[in-house]
Amino acid sequence: HTSGFIYMGSTASTTGARDRFDAPTLDYFRRIGRMELRNPRLIGFGISNSVTFRAACDHAAGAIVGSGFVRLLGSEPTVDGAVQALMTGLGR
């Protein structure tokens, strides 16, 4: 009953960086994908590198990067620099 996107959390725990998603998480992504939902799905929580970004994009319409981007905003001199560092880190 929505008109936007569906936010799929990759974990029930707190947000933060992960090296990769485990098998049960990937199974969850596939199970939701088989539901053929009307709205696009975006995966968030734990998207912090090219491996997790690619896995999220393979199983949904895209990925949401929160904590990693906020961290870069604090360490890069400009917003554009933070965006560039984020994109580089995600392999884009």
mmCIF file of N, CA, C and O in Angstrom:
data_model
loop_
_atom_site.group_PDB
_atom_site.id
_atom_site.type_symbol
_atom_site.label_atom_id
_atom_site.label_comp_id
_atom_site.label_asym_id
_atom_site.label_seq_id
_atom_site.Cartn_x
_atom_site.Cartn_y
_atom_site.Cartn_z
ATOM 1 N N HIS A 1 0.807 -1.191 0.000
ATOM 2 C CA HIS A 1 0.000 0.000 0.000
ATOM 3 C C HIS A 1 0.854 1.261 0.000
ATOM 4 O O HIS A 1 0.542 2.208 0.700
ATOM 5 N N THR A 2 1.903 1.272 -0.770
ATOM 6 C CA THR A 2 2.763 2.455 -0.829
ATOM 7 C C THR A 2 2.903 2.921 -2.268
ATOM 8 O O THR A 2 2.592 2.194 -3.207
ATOM 9 N N SER A 3 3.425 4.122 -2.419
ATOM 10 C CA SER A 3 3.676 4.621 -3.763
ATOM 11 C C SER A 3 5.151 4.922 -3.978
ATOM 12 O O SER A 3 5.545 5.373 -5.029
ATOM 13 N N GLY A 4 5.971 4.665 -2.982
ATOM 14 C CA GLY A 4 7.405 4.932 -3.074
ATOM 15 C C GLY A 4 8.192 3.651 -3.237
ATOM 16 O O GLY A 4 7.857 2.791 -4.043
ATOM 17 N N PHE A 5 9.229 3.509 -2.427
ATOM 18 C CA PHE A 5 10.044 2.300 -2.471
ATOM 19 C C PHE A 5 9.944 1.570 -1.145
ATOM 20 O O PHE A 5 9.487 2.121 -0.144
ATOM 21 N N ILE A 6 10.374 0.325 -1.145
ATOM 22 C CA ILE A 6 10.400 -0.500 0.062
ATOM 23 C C ILE A 6 11.831 -0.541 0.568
ATOM 24 O O ILE A 6 12.749 -0.898 -0.178
ATOM 25 N N TYR A 7 12.026 -0.135 1.807
ATOM 26 C CA TYR A 7 13.350 -0.153 2.430
ATOM 27 C C TYR A 7 13.539 -1.517 3.074
ATOM 28 O O TYR A 7 12.841 -1.871 4.007
ATOM 29 N N MET A 8 14.483 -2.292 2.541
ATOM 30 C CA MET A 8 14.794 -3.603 3.109
ATOM 31 C C MET A 8 16.057 -3.473 3.960
ATOM 32 O O MET A 8 17.117 -3.155 3.438
ATOM 33 N N GLY A 9 15.914 -3.707 5.250
ATOM 34 C CA GLY A 9 17.088 -3.729 6.113
ATOM 35 C C GLY A 9 17.830 -5.035 5.924
ATOM 36 O O GLY A 9 17.217 -6.097 5.839
ATOM 37 N N SER A 10 19.144 -4.963 5.825
ATOM 38 C CA SER A 10 19.932 -6.181 5.613
ATOM 39 C C SER A 10 20.148 -6.948 6.910
ATOM 40 O O SER A 10 20.659 -8.062 6.880
ATOM 41 N N THR A 11 19.764 -6.354 8.037
ATOM 42 C CA THR A 11 19.974 -6.999 9.323
ATOM 43 C C THR A 11 18.978 -6.459 10.337
ATOM 44 O O THR A 11 18.478 -5.336 10.186
ATOM 45 N N ALA A 12 18.711 -7.238 11.353
ATOM 46 C CA ALA A 12 17.850 -6.777 12.438
ATOM 47 C C ALA A 12 18.660 -6.065 13.510
ATOM 48 O O ALA A 12 18.113 -5.502 14.438
ATOM 49 N N SER A 13 19.978 -6.065 13.380
ATOM 50 C CA SER A 13 20.832 -5.393 14.363
ATOM 51 C C SER A 13 21.056 -3.949 13.953
ATOM 52 O O SER A 13 20.460 -3.460 13.000
ATOM 53 N N THR A 14 21.933 -3.264 14.653
ATOM 54 C CA THR A 14 22.196 -1.867 14.344
ATOM 55 C C THR A 14 22.937 -1.742 13.019
ATOM 56 O O THR A 14 23.588 -2.667 12.559
ATOM 57 N N THR A 15 22.837 -0.566 12.443
ATOM 58 C CA THR A 15 23.502 -0.289 11.182
ATOM 59 C C THR A 15 25.012 -0.216 11.384
ATOM 60 O O THR A 15 25.489 -0.044 12.496
ATOM 61 N N GLY A 16 25.739 -0.358 10.311
ATOM 62 C CA GLY A 16 27.193 -0.292 10.369
ATOM 63 C C GLY A 16 27.818 -1.124 9.277
ATOM 64 O O GLY A 16 27.149 -1.899 8.604
ATOM 65 N N ALA A 17 29.100 -0.956 9.107
ATOM 66 C CA ALA A 17 29.832 -1.603 8.023
ATOM 67 C C ALA A 17 29.893 -3.115 8.193
ATOM 68 O O ALA A 17 30.009 -3.631 9.297
ATOM 69 N N ARG A 18 29.837 -3.804 7.070
ATOM 70 C CA ARG A 18 30.033 -5.251 7.007
ATOM 71 C C ARG A 18 30.928 -5.539 5.806
ATOM 72 O O ARG A 18 30.884 -4.820 4.821
ATOM 73 N N ASP A 19 31.705 -6.599 5.915
ATOM 74 C CA ASP A 19 32.562 -6.968 4.790
ATOM 75 C C ASP A 19 31.754 -7.581 3.658
ATOM 76 O O ASP A 19 32.046 -7.388 2.493
ATOM 77 N N ARG A 20 30.741 -8.366 4.034
ATOM 78 C CA ARG A 20 29.881 -9.041 3.054
ATOM 79 C C ARG A 20 28.633 -9.524 3.770
ATOM 80 O O ARG A 20 28.584 -9.525 4.995
ATOM 81 N N PHE A 21 27.647 -9.932 2.997
ATOM 82 C CA PHE A 21 26.421 -10.468 3.576
ATOM 83 C C PHE A 21 26.540 -11.982 3.679
ATOM 84 O O PHE A 21 27.052 -12.638 2.771
ATOM 85 N N ASP A 22 26.028 -12.546 4.773
ATOM 86 C CA ASP A 22 26.095 -13.992 4.958
ATOM 87 C C ASP A 22 24.985 -14.686 4.152
ATOM 88 O O ASP A 22 24.087 -14.031 3.590
ATOM 89 N N ALA A 23 25.052 -16.009 4.095
ATOM 90 C CA ALA A 23 24.106 -16.793 3.291
ATOM 91 C C ALA A 23 22.650 -16.573 3.703
ATOM 92 O O ALA A 23 21.790 -16.408 2.831
ATOM 93 N N PRO A 24 22.313 -16.556 5.008
ATOM 94 C CA PRO A 24 20.912 -16.313 5.364
ATOM 95 C C PRO A 24 20.400 -14.946 4.895
ATOM 96 O O PRO A 24 19.237 -14.817 4.492
ATOM 97 N N THR A 25 21.248 -13.938 4.915
ATOM 98 C CA THR A 25 20.843 -12.610 4.454
ATOM 99 C C THR A 25 20.583 -12.626 2.957
ATOM 100 O O THR A 25 19.583 -12.079 2.473
ATOM 101 N N LEU A 26 21.469 -13.264 2.191
ATOM 102 C CA LEU A 26 21.265 -13.365 0.749
ATOM 103 C C LEU A 26 20.004 -14.164 0.431
ATOM 104 O O LEU A 26 19.269 -13.822 -0.501
ATOM 105 N N ASP A 27 19.721 -15.210 1.226
ATOM 106 C CA ASP A 27 18.477 -15.973 1.049
ATOM 107 C C ASP A 27 17.254 -15.087 1.297
ATOM 108 O O ASP A 27 16.257 -15.174 0.580
ATOM 109 N N TYR A 28 17.337 -14.242 2.314
ATOM 110 C CA TYR A 28 16.258 -13.281 2.612
ATOM 111 C C TYR A 28 16.033 -12.349 1.422
ATOM 112 O O TYR A 28 14.896 -12.135 1.007
ATOM 113 N N PHE A 29 17.107 -11.807 0.850
ATOM 114 C CA PHE A 29 16.978 -10.935 -0.322
ATOM 115 C C PHE A 29 16.268 -11.671 -1.459
ATOM 116 O O PHE A 29 15.376 -11.119 -2.102
ATOM 117 N N ARG A 30 16.667 -12.898 -1.716
ATOM 118 C CA ARG A 30 16.063 -13.684 -2.798
ATOM 119 C C ARG A 30 14.582 -13.984 -2.514
ATOM 120 O O ARG A 30 13.740 -13.924 -3.410
ATOM 121 N N ARG A 31 14.281 -14.305 -1.250
ATOM 122 C CA ARG A 31 12.896 -14.619 -0.875
ATOM 123 C C ARG A 31 11.987 -13.409 -1.104
ATOM 124 O O ARG A 31 10.898 -13.538 -1.681
ATOM 125 N N ILE A 32 12.441 -12.237 -0.704
ATOM 126 C CA ILE A 32 11.645 -11.029 -0.925
ATOM 127 C C ILE A 32 11.532 -10.737 -2.428
ATOM 128 O O ILE A 32 10.470 -10.347 -2.916
ATOM 129 N N GLY A 33 12.612 -10.966 -3.167
ATOM 130 C CA GLY A 33 12.588 -10.754 -4.613
ATOM 131 C C GLY A 33 11.562 -11.622 -5.318
ATOM 132 O O GLY A 33 10.932 -11.187 -6.294
ATOM 133 N N ARG A 34 11.369 -12.837 -4.842
ATOM 134 C CA ARG A 34 10.390 -13.747 -5.452
ATOM 135 C C ARG A 34 8.947 -13.321 -5.191
ATOM 136 O O ARG A 34 8.028 -13.824 -5.836
ATOM 137 N N MET A 35 8.759 -12.380 -4.279
ATOM 138 C CA MET A 35 7.404 -11.920 -3.963
ATOM 139 C C MET A 35 6.816 -11.034 -5.063
ATOM 140 O O MET A 35 5.622 -10.757 -5.060
ATOM 141 N N GLU A 36 7.651 -10.592 -6.004
ATOM 142 C CA GLU A 36 7.209 -9.761 -7.122
ATOM 143 C C GLU A 36 6.391 -8.562 -6.647
ATOM 144 O O GLU A 36 5.284 -8.299 -7.125
ATOM 145 N N LEU A 37 6.947 -7.839 -5.707
ATOM 146 C CA LEU A 37 6.290 -6.661 -5.153
ATOM 147 C C LEU A 37 6.211 -5.556 -6.198
ATOM 148 O O LEU A 37 7.070 -5.446 -7.067
ATOM 149 N N ARG A 38 5.203 -4.740 -6.105
ATOM 150 C CA ARG A 38 4.962 -3.672 -7.083
ATOM 151 C C ARG A 38 6.005 -2.564 -6.980
ATOM 152 O O ARG A 38 6.444 -2.023 -7.983
ATOM 153 N N ASN A 39 6.401 -2.210 -5.786
ATOM 154 C CA ASN A 39 7.331 -1.102 -5.579
ATOM 155 C C ASN A 39 8.778 -1.581 -5.623
ATOM 156 O O ASN A 39 9.082 -2.712 -5.240
ATOM 157 N N PRO A 40 9.673 -0.708 -6.084
ATOM 158 C CA PRO A 40 11.090 -1.081 -6.082
ATOM 159 C C PRO A 40 11.604 -1.252 -4.658
ATOM 160 O O PRO A 40 11.121 -0.612 -3.730
ATOM 161 N N ARG A 41 12.552 -2.156 -4.499
ATOM 162 C CA ARG A 41 13.177 -2.420 -3.205
ATOM 163 C C ARG A 41 14.564 -1.812 -3.183
ATOM 164 O O ARG A 41 15.306 -1.903 -4.159
ATOM 165 N N LEU A 42 14.918 -1.184 -2.067
ATOM 166 C CA LEU A 42 16.270 -0.685 -1.836
ATOM 167 C C LEU A 42 16.768 -1.319 -0.546
ATOM 168 O O LEU A 42 16.016 -1.429 0.421
ATOM 169 N N ILE A 43 18.019 -1.739 -0.546
ATOM 170 C CA ILE A 43 18.589 -2.403 0.627
ATOM 171 C C ILE A 43 19.511 -1.439 1.355
ATOM 172 O O ILE A 43 20.369 -0.810 0.743
ATOM 173 N N GLY A 44 19.332 -1.359 2.660
ATOM 174 C CA GLY A 44 20.167 -0.524 3.502
ATOM 175 C C GLY A 44 20.677 -1.299 4.697
ATOM 176 O O GLY A 44 20.280 -2.434 4.932
ATOM 177 N N PHE A 45 21.539 -0.693 5.469
ATOM 178 C CA PHE A 45 22.223 -1.250 6.645
ATOM 179 C C PHE A 45 23.394 -2.114 6.177
ATOM 180 O O PHE A 45 23.218 -3.127 5.515
ATOM 181 N N GLY A 46 24.569 -1.702 6.510
ATOM 182 C CA GLY A 46 25.755 -2.500 6.222
ATOM 183 C C GLY A 46 26.333 -2.310 4.835
ATOM 184 O O GLY A 46 27.245 -3.038 4.448
ATOM 185 N N ILE A 47 25.849 -1.355 4.062
ATOM 186 C CA ILE A 47 26.392 -1.114 2.724
ATOM 187 C C ILE A 47 27.588 -0.182 2.897
ATOM 188 O O ILE A 47 27.424 0.999 3.197
ATOM 189 N N SER A 48 28.791 -0.723 2.740
ATOM 190 C CA SER A 48 29.974 0.089 3.047
ATOM 191 C C SER A 48 31.147 -0.127 2.101
ATOM 192 O O SER A 48 32.154 0.553 2.228
ATOM 193 N N ASN A 49 31.014 -1.066 1.183
ATOM 194 C CA ASN A 49 32.115 -1.335 0.248
ATOM 195 C C ASN A 49 31.535 -1.877 -1.053
ATOM 196 O O ASN A 49 30.328 -2.048 -1.177
ATOM 197 N N SER A 50 32.406 -2.136 -2.007
ATOM 198 C CA SER A 50 31.927 -2.589 -3.318
ATOM 199 C C SER A 50 31.246 -3.951 -3.245
ATOM 200 O O SER A 50 30.309 -4.215 -4.013
ATOM 201 N N VAL A 51 31.657 -4.818 -2.331
ATOM 202 C CA VAL A 51 31.058 -6.154 -2.223
ATOM 203 C C VAL A 51 29.614 -6.062 -1.734
ATOM 204 O O VAL A 51 28.703 -6.651 -2.333
ATOM 205 N N THR A 52 29.382 -5.318 -0.652
ATOM 206 C CA THR A 52 28.024 -5.209 -0.123
ATOM 207 C C THR A 52 27.143 -4.359 -1.039
ATOM 208 O O THR A 52 25.959 -4.649 -1.205
ATOM 209 N N PHE A 53 27.718 -3.338 -1.664
ATOM 210 C CA PHE A 53 26.959 -2.520 -2.613
ATOM 211 C C PHE A 53 26.493 -3.369 -3.793
ATOM 212 O O PHE A 53 25.332 -3.349 -4.185
ATOM 213 N N ARG A 54 27.399 -4.144 -4.370
ATOM 214 C CA ARG A 54 27.061 -4.978 -5.525
ATOM 215 C C ARG A 54 26.018 -6.031 -5.143
ATOM 216 O O ARG A 54 25.071 -6.291 -5.903
ATOM 217 N N ALA A 55 26.163 -6.656 -3.971
ATOM 218 C CA ALA A 55 25.194 -7.662 -3.531
ATOM 219 C C ALA A 55 23.813 -7.043 -3.370
ATOM 220 O O ALA A 55 22.810 -7.636 -3.783
ATOM 221 N N ALA A 56 23.750 -5.850 -2.789
ATOM 222 C CA ALA A 56 22.462 -5.174 -2.627
ATOM 223 C C ALA A 56 21.852 -4.873 -3.991
ATOM 224 O O ALA A 56 20.661 -5.127 -4.221
ATOM 225 N N CYS A 57 22.645 -4.360 -4.904
ATOM 226 C CA CYS A 57 22.139 -4.019 -6.234
ATOM 227 C C CYS A 57 21.760 -5.257 -7.042
ATOM 228 O O CYS A 57 20.866 -5.187 -7.888
ATOM 229 N N ASP A 58 22.399 -6.382 -6.778
ATOM 230 C CA ASP A 58 22.047 -7.628 -7.461
ATOM 231 C C ASP A 58 20.686 -8.152 -7.018
ATOM 232 O O ASP A 58 20.043 -8.906 -7.746
ATOM 233 N N HIS A 59 20.262 -7.785 -5.800
ATOM 234 C CA HIS A 59 19.031 -8.325 -5.234
ATOM 235 C C HIS A 59 17.931 -7.288 -5.048
ATOM 236 O O HIS A 59 16.872 -7.607 -4.500
ATOM 237 N N ALA A 60 18.164 -6.068 -5.485
ATOM 238 C CA ALA A 60 17.165 -5.009 -5.333
ATOM 239 C C ALA A 60 17.423 -3.933 -6.388
ATOM 240 O O ALA A 60 18.357 -4.034 -7.178
ATOM 241 N N ALA A 61 16.619 -2.900 -6.350
ATOM 242 C CA ALA A 61 16.768 -1.799 -7.310
ATOM 243 C C ALA A 61 17.952 -0.900 -6.974
ATOM 244 O O ALA A 61 18.362 -0.091 -7.793
ATOM 245 N N GLY A 62 18.497 -1.048 -5.781
ATOM 246 C CA GLY A 62 19.637 -0.224 -5.393
ATOM 247 C C GLY A 62 19.961 -0.382 -3.927
ATOM 248 O O GLY A 62 19.411 -1.244 -3.238
ATOM 249 N N ALA A 63 20.872 0.461 -3.462
ATOM 250 C CA ALA A 63 21.357 0.393 -2.092
ATOM 251 C C ALA A 63 21.287 1.769 -1.443
ATOM 252 O O ALA A 63 21.388 2.791 -2.121
ATOM 253 N N ILE A 64 21.111 1.772 -0.135
ATOM 254 C CA ILE A 64 21.113 3.002 0.646
ATOM 255 C C ILE A 64 22.349 2.978 1.536
ATOM 256 O O ILE A 64 22.543 2.042 2.306
ATOM 257 N N VAL A 65 23.177 3.991 1.393
ATOM 258 C CA VAL A 65 24.399 4.089 2.196
ATOM 259 C C VAL A 65 24.202 5.244 3.168
ATOM 260 O O VAL A 65 24.087 6.388 2.741
ATOM 261 N N GLY A 66 24.145 4.950 4.442
ATOM 262 C CA GLY A 66 23.926 5.989 5.438
ATOM 263 C C GLY A 66 25.163 6.285 6.259
ATOM 264 O O GLY A 66 25.793 7.323 6.085
ATOM 265 N N SER A 67 25.514 5.371 7.145
ATOM 266 C CA SER A 67 26.618 5.599 8.081
ATOM 267 C C SER A 67 27.932 5.897 7.378
ATOM 268 O O SER A 67 28.672 6.790 7.788
ATOM 269 N N GLY A 68 28.210 5.167 6.333
ATOM 270 C CA GLY A 68 29.460 5.383 5.600
ATOM 271 C C GLY A 68 29.537 6.774 5.003
ATOM 272 O O GLY A 68 30.584 7.424 5.038
ATOM 273 N N PHE A 69 28.425 7.262 4.484
ATOM 274 C CA PHE A 69 28.415 8.590 3.901
ATOM 275 C C PHE A 69 28.546 9.667 4.980
ATOM 276 O O PHE A 69 29.295 10.626 4.822
ATOM 277 N N VAL A 70 27.851 9.495 6.076
ATOM 278 C CA VAL A 70 27.953 10.460 7.180
ATOM 279 C C VAL A 70 29.387 10.518 7.685
ATOM 280 O O VAL A 70 29.923 11.600 7.958
ATOM 281 N N ARG A 71 30.039 9.380 7.791
ATOM 282 C CA ARG A 71 31.439 9.330 8.228
ATOM 283 C C ARG A 71 32.325 10.114 7.249
ATOM 284 O O ARG A 71 33.197 10.881 7.661
ATOM 285 N N LEU A 72 32.094 9.941 5.962
ATOM 286 C CA LEU A 72 32.884 10.666 4.959
ATOM 287 C C LEU A 72 32.625 12.169 5.005
ATOM 288 O O LEU A 72 33.536 12.964 4.764
ATOM 289 N N LEU A 73 31.410 12.566 5.324
ATOM 290 C CA LEU A 73 31.117 13.996 5.453
ATOM 291 C C LEU A 73 31.969 14.635 6.544
ATOM 292 O O LEU A 73 32.332 15.803 6.458
ATOM 293 N N GLY A 74 32.314 13.848 7.561
ATOM 294 C CA GLY A 74 33.143 14.349 8.645
ATOM 295 C C GLY A 74 34.622 14.353 8.337
ATOM 296 O O GLY A 74 35.396 15.068 8.982
ATOM 297 N N SER A 75 35.038 13.573 7.357
ATOM 298 C CA SER A 75 36.474 13.464 7.078
ATOM 299 C C SER A 75 36.912 14.139 5.783
ATOM 300 O O SER A 75 38.097 14.431 5.612
ATOM 301 N N GLU A 76 35.988 14.391 4.882
ATOM 302 C CA GLU A 76 36.323 15.050 3.612
ATOM 303 C C GLU A 76 36.089 16.555 3.732
ATOM 304 O O GLU A 76 35.172 16.979 4.432
ATOM 305 N N PRO A 77 36.892 17.367 3.047
ATOM 306 C CA PRO A 77 36.748 18.816 3.181
ATOM 307 C C PRO A 77 35.478 19.399 2.559
ATOM 308 O O PRO A 77 35.030 20.467 2.964
ATOM 309 N N THR A 78 34.878 18.707 1.589
ATOM 310 C CA THR A 78 33.664 19.206 0.940
ATOM 311 C C THR A 78 32.660 18.070 0.770
ATOM 312 O O THR A 78 33.027 16.887 0.808
ATOM 313 N N VAL A 79 31.413 18.451 0.544
ATOM 314 C CA VAL A 79 30.377 17.453 0.269
ATOM 315 C C VAL A 79 30.706 16.721 -1.028
ATOM 316 O O VAL A 79 30.577 15.493 -1.108
ATOM 317 N N ASP A 80 31.149 17.462 -2.043
ATOM 318 C CA ASP A 80 31.529 16.820 -3.310
ATOM 319 C C ASP A 80 32.646 15.804 -3.090
ATOM 320 O O ASP A 80 32.643 14.729 -3.700
ATOM 321 N N GLY A 81 33.595 16.144 -2.225
ATOM 322 C CA GLY A 81 34.678 15.212 -1.913
ATOM 323 C C GLY A 81 34.156 13.961 -1.227
ATOM 324 O O GLY A 81 34.625 12.851 -1.499
ATOM 325 N N ALA A 82 33.180 14.123 -0.340
ATOM 326 C CA ALA A 82 32.586 12.969 0.344
ATOM 327 C C ALA A 82 31.842 12.085 -0.655
ATOM 328 O O ALA A 82 31.937 10.849 -0.593
ATOM 329 N N VAL A 83 31.113 12.704 -1.569
ATOM 330 C CA VAL A 83 30.388 11.926 -2.588
ATOM 331 C C VAL A 83 31.394 11.162 -3.463
ATOM 332 O O VAL A 83 31.207 9.979 -3.739
ATOM 333 N N GLN A 84 32.458 11.836 -3.875
ATOM 334 C CA GLN A 84 33.479 11.178 -4.722
ATOM 335 C C GLN A 84 34.142 10.022 -3.980
ATOM 336 O O GLN A 84 34.328 8.939 -4.539
ATOM 337 N N ALA A 85 34.476 10.229 -2.714
ATOM 338 C CA ALA A 85 35.094 9.162 -1.915
ATOM 339 C C ALA A 85 34.137 7.984 -1.741
ATOM 340 O O ALA A 85 34.550 6.816 -1.811
ATOM 341 N N LEU A 86 32.863 8.285 -1.533
ATOM 342 C CA LEU A 86 31.853 7.231 -1.403
ATOM 343 C C LEU A 86 31.766 6.424 -2.690
ATOM 344 O O LEU A 86 31.811 5.190 -2.668
ATOM 345 N N MET A 87 31.647 7.116 -3.811
ATOM 346 C CA MET A 87 31.518 6.426 -5.094
ATOM 347 C C MET A 87 32.758 5.585 -5.396
ATOM 348 O O MET A 87 32.639 4.462 -5.882
ATOM 349 N N THR A 88 33.918 6.104 -5.092
ATOM 350 C CA THR A 88 35.165 5.352 -5.300
ATOM 351 C C THR A 88 35.159 4.089 -4.425
ATOM 352 O O THR A 88 35.485 3.004 -4.893
ATOM 353 N N GLY A 89 34.780 4.253 -3.161
ATOM 354 C CA GLY A 89 34.758 3.121 -2.243
ATOM 355 C C GLY A 89 33.757 2.046 -2.642
ATOM 356 O O GLY A 89 33.942 0.875 -2.330
ATOM 357 N N LEU A 90 32.702 2.456 -3.325
ATOM 358 C CA LEU A 90 31.686 1.491 -3.768
ATOM 359 C C LEU A 90 32.003 0.908 -5.137
ATOM 360 O O LEU A 90 31.226 0.114 -5.677
ATOM 361 N N GLY A 91 33.141 1.323 -5.709
ATOM 362 C CA GLY A 91 33.531 0.778 -7.003
ATOM 363 C C GLY A 91 32.801 1.406 -8.164
ATOM 364 O O GLY A 91 32.638 0.778 -9.210
ATOM 365 N N ARG A 92 32.345 2.636 -7.997
ATOM 366 C CA ARG A 92 31.594 3.320 -9.058
ATOM 367 C C ARG A 92 32.433 4.357 -9.717
ATOM 368 O O ARG A 92 33.196 5.027 -9.236
#
